[in-house]
Short mmCIF file of C-alpha atoms in Angstrom, two decimals:
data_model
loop_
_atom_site.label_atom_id
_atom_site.label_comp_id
_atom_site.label_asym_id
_atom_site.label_seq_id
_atom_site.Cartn_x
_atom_site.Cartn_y
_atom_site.Cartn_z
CA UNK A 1 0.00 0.00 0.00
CA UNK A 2 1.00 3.53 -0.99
CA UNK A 3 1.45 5.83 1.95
CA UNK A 4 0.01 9.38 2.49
CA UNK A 5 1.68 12.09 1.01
CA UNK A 6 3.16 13.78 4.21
CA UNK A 7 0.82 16.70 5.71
CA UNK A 8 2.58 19.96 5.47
CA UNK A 9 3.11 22.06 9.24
CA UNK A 10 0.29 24.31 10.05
CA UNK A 11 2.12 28.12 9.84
CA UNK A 12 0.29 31.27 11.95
CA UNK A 13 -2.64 32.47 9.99
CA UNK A 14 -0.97 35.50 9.49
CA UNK A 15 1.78 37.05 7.78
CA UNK A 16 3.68 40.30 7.85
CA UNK A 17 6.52 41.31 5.15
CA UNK A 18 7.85 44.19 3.82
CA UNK A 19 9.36 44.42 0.22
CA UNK A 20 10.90 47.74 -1.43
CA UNK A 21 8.90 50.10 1.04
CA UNK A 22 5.72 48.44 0.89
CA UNK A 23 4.17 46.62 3.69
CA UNK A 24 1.83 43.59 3.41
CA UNK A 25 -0.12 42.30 6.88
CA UNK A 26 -2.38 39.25 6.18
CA UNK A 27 -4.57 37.62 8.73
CA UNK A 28 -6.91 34.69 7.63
CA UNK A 29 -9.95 33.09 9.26
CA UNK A 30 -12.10 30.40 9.46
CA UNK A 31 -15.84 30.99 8.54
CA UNK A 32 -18.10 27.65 9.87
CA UNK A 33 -20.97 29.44 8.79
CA UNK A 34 -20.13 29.32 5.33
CA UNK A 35 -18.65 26.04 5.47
CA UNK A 36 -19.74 22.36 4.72
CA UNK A 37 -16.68 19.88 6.40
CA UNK A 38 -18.82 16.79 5.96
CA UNK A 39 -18.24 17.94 2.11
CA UNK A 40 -14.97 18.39 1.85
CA UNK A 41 -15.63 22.33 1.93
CA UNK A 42 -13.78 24.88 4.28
CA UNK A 43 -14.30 28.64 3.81
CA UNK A 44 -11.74 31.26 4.61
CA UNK A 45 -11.62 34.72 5.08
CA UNK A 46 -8.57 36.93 5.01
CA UNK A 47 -7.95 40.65 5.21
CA UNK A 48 -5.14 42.37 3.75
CA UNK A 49 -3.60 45.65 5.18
CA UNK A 50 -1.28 47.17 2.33
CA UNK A 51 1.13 50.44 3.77
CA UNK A 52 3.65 52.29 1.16
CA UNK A 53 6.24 52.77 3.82
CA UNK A 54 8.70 54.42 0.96
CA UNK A 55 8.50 58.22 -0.18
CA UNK A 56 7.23 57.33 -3.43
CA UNK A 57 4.06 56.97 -4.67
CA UNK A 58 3.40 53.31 -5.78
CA UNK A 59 -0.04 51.70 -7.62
CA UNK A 60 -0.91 48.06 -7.13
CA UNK A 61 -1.68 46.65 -10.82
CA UNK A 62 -1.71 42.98 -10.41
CA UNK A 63 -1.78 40.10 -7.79
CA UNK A 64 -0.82 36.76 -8.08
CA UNK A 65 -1.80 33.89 -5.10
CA UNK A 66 -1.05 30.55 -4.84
CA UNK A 67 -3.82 28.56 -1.83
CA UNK A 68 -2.29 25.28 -1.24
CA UNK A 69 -4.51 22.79 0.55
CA UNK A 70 -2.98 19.66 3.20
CA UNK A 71 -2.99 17.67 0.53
CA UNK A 72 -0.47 19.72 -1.63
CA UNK A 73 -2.48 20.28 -4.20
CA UNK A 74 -2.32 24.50 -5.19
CA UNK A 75 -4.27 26.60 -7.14
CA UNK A 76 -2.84 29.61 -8.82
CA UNK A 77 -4.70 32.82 -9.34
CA UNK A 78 -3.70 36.01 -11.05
CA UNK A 79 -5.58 38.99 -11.98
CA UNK A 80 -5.18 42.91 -12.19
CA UNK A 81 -5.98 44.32 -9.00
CA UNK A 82 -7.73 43.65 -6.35
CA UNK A 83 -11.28 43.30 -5.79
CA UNK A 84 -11.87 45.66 -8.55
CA UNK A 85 -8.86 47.99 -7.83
CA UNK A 86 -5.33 49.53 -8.50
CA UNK A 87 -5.05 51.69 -5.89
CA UNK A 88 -2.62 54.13 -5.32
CA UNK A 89 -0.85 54.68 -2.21
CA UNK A 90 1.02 58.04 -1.21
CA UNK A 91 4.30 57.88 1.09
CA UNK A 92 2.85 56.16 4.68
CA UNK A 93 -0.60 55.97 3.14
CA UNK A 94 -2.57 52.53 3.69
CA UNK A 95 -5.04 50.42 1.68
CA UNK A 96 -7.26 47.28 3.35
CA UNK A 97 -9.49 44.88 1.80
CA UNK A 98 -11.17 41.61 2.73
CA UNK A 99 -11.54 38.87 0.43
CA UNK A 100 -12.02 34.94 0.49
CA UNK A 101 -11.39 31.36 -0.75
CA UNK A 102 -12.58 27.88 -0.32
CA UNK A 103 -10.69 24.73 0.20
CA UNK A 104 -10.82 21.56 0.32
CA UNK A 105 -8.89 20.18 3.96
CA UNK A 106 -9.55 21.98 6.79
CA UNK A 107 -6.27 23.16 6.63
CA UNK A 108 -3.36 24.76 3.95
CA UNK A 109 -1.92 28.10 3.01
CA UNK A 110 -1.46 31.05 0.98
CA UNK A 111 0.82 32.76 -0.73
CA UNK A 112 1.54 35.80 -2.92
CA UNK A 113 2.76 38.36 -4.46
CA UNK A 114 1.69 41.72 -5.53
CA UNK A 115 2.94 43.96 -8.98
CA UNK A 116 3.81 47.17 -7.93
CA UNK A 117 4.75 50.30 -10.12
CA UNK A 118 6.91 53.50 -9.05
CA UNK A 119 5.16 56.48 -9.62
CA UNK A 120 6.31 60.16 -9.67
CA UNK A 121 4.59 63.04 -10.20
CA UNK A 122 6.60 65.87 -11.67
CA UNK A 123 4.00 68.58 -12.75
CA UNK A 124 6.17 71.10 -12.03
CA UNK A 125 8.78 70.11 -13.67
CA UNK A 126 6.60 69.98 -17.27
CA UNK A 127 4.81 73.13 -16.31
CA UNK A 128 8.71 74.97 -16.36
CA UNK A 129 9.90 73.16 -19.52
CA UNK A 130 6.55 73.43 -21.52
CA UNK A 131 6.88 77.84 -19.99
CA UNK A 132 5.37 79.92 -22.84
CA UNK A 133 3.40 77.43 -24.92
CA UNK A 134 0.48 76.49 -23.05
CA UNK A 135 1.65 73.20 -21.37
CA UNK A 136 2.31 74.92 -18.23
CA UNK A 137 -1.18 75.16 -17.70
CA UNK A 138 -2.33 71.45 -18.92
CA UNK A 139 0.43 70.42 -16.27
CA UNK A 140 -0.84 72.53 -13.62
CA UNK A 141 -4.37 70.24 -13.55
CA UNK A 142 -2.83 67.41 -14.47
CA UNK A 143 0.15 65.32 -12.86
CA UNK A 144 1.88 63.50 -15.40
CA UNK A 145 2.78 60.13 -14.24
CA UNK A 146 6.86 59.21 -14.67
CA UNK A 147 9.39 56.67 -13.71
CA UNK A 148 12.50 58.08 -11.66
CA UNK A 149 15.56 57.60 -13.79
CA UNK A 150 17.54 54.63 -13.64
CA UNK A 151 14.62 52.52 -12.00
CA UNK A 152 11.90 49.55 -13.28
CA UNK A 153 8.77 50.76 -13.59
CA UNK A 154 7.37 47.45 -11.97
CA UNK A 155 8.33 45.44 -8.63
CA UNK A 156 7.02 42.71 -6.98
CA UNK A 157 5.76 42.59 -3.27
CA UNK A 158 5.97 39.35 -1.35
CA UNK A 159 3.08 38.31 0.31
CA UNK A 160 4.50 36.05 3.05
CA UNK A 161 3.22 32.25 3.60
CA UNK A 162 0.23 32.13 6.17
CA UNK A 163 -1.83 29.68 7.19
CA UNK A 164 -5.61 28.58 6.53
CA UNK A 165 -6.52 26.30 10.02
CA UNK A 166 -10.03 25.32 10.50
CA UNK A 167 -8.97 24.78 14.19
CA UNK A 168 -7.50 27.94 14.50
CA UNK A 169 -9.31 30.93 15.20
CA UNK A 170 -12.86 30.66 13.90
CA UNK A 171 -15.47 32.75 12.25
CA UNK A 172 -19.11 31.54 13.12
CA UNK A 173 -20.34 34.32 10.59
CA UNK A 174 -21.57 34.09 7.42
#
């Protein structure tokens, strides 16, 4: 007889990393309420708390997690955004969402990563070099978006391992 494939450690069901200035806090939950164990269906709940803790404005465009039940078995998923937004996030400013996913042990984790762009606003700078023709004035209601010399436009943020645990801190909520 074949034996089990060997259950992976339960990690905290939170996470907290930092990569190039930006700060990503994670905590997940259980939610019984929403969840059917006697069908092989666990719900969880996480919230994410993103801080720019650089002094540059950065935009999220894209996310990219990877939910790993006990079995091993992972599921990638990638969009733009997140739920429905690319916000951006002025030096020490903070964005939080809550979001969910199913699975199919009462246990696993998460995983992920974030794509990130530099931005920096230089309106004044256009306003002095377009002086005398009328750009001045374009620049003065608009900020023109711009990557700082000598950098990528995009970086990746880590979003640090944490844990899903149907024993661990439970939601009786819907």
């Amino acid at each position: 007889p074949r034996a089990p494939p060997p259950v992976p450690p339960r990690l905290p069901c939170e996470s907290d990393v930092t990569t190039a200035g930006v700060n990503v806090r994670v905590m997940s939950q259980y939610v019984a309420g929403r969840s059917h164990p006697e069908a092989g269906h666990y719900f969880f709940a996480y919230s994410v708390r993103i801080t720019n803790t650089s002094t540059k404005i950065v935009q999220l465009r894209d996310r990219q997690w990877e939910v790993t039940d006990a079995t091993g078995h992972t599921e990638v998923v990638r969009g733009p955004g997140v739920i429905g937004q690319q916000p951006v996030l002025l030096p020490g400013q903070t964005f939080e969402y809550a979001s969910a996913c199913p699975l199919r042990t009462p246990h696993g984790s998460m995983r992920g990563a974030y794509t990130f762009v530099w931005m920096v606003t230089e309106a004044e700078e256009v306003a002095e070099a377009g002086a005398g023709t009328g750009v001045e004035a374009a620049a003065a209601e608009t900020e023109m978006t711009v990557i700082a010399e000598g950098e990528k436009p995009e970086f990746s943020v880590e979003v640090g391992v944490f844990g899903l645990d149907a024993q661990l801190g439970a939601f009786r909520g819907r």
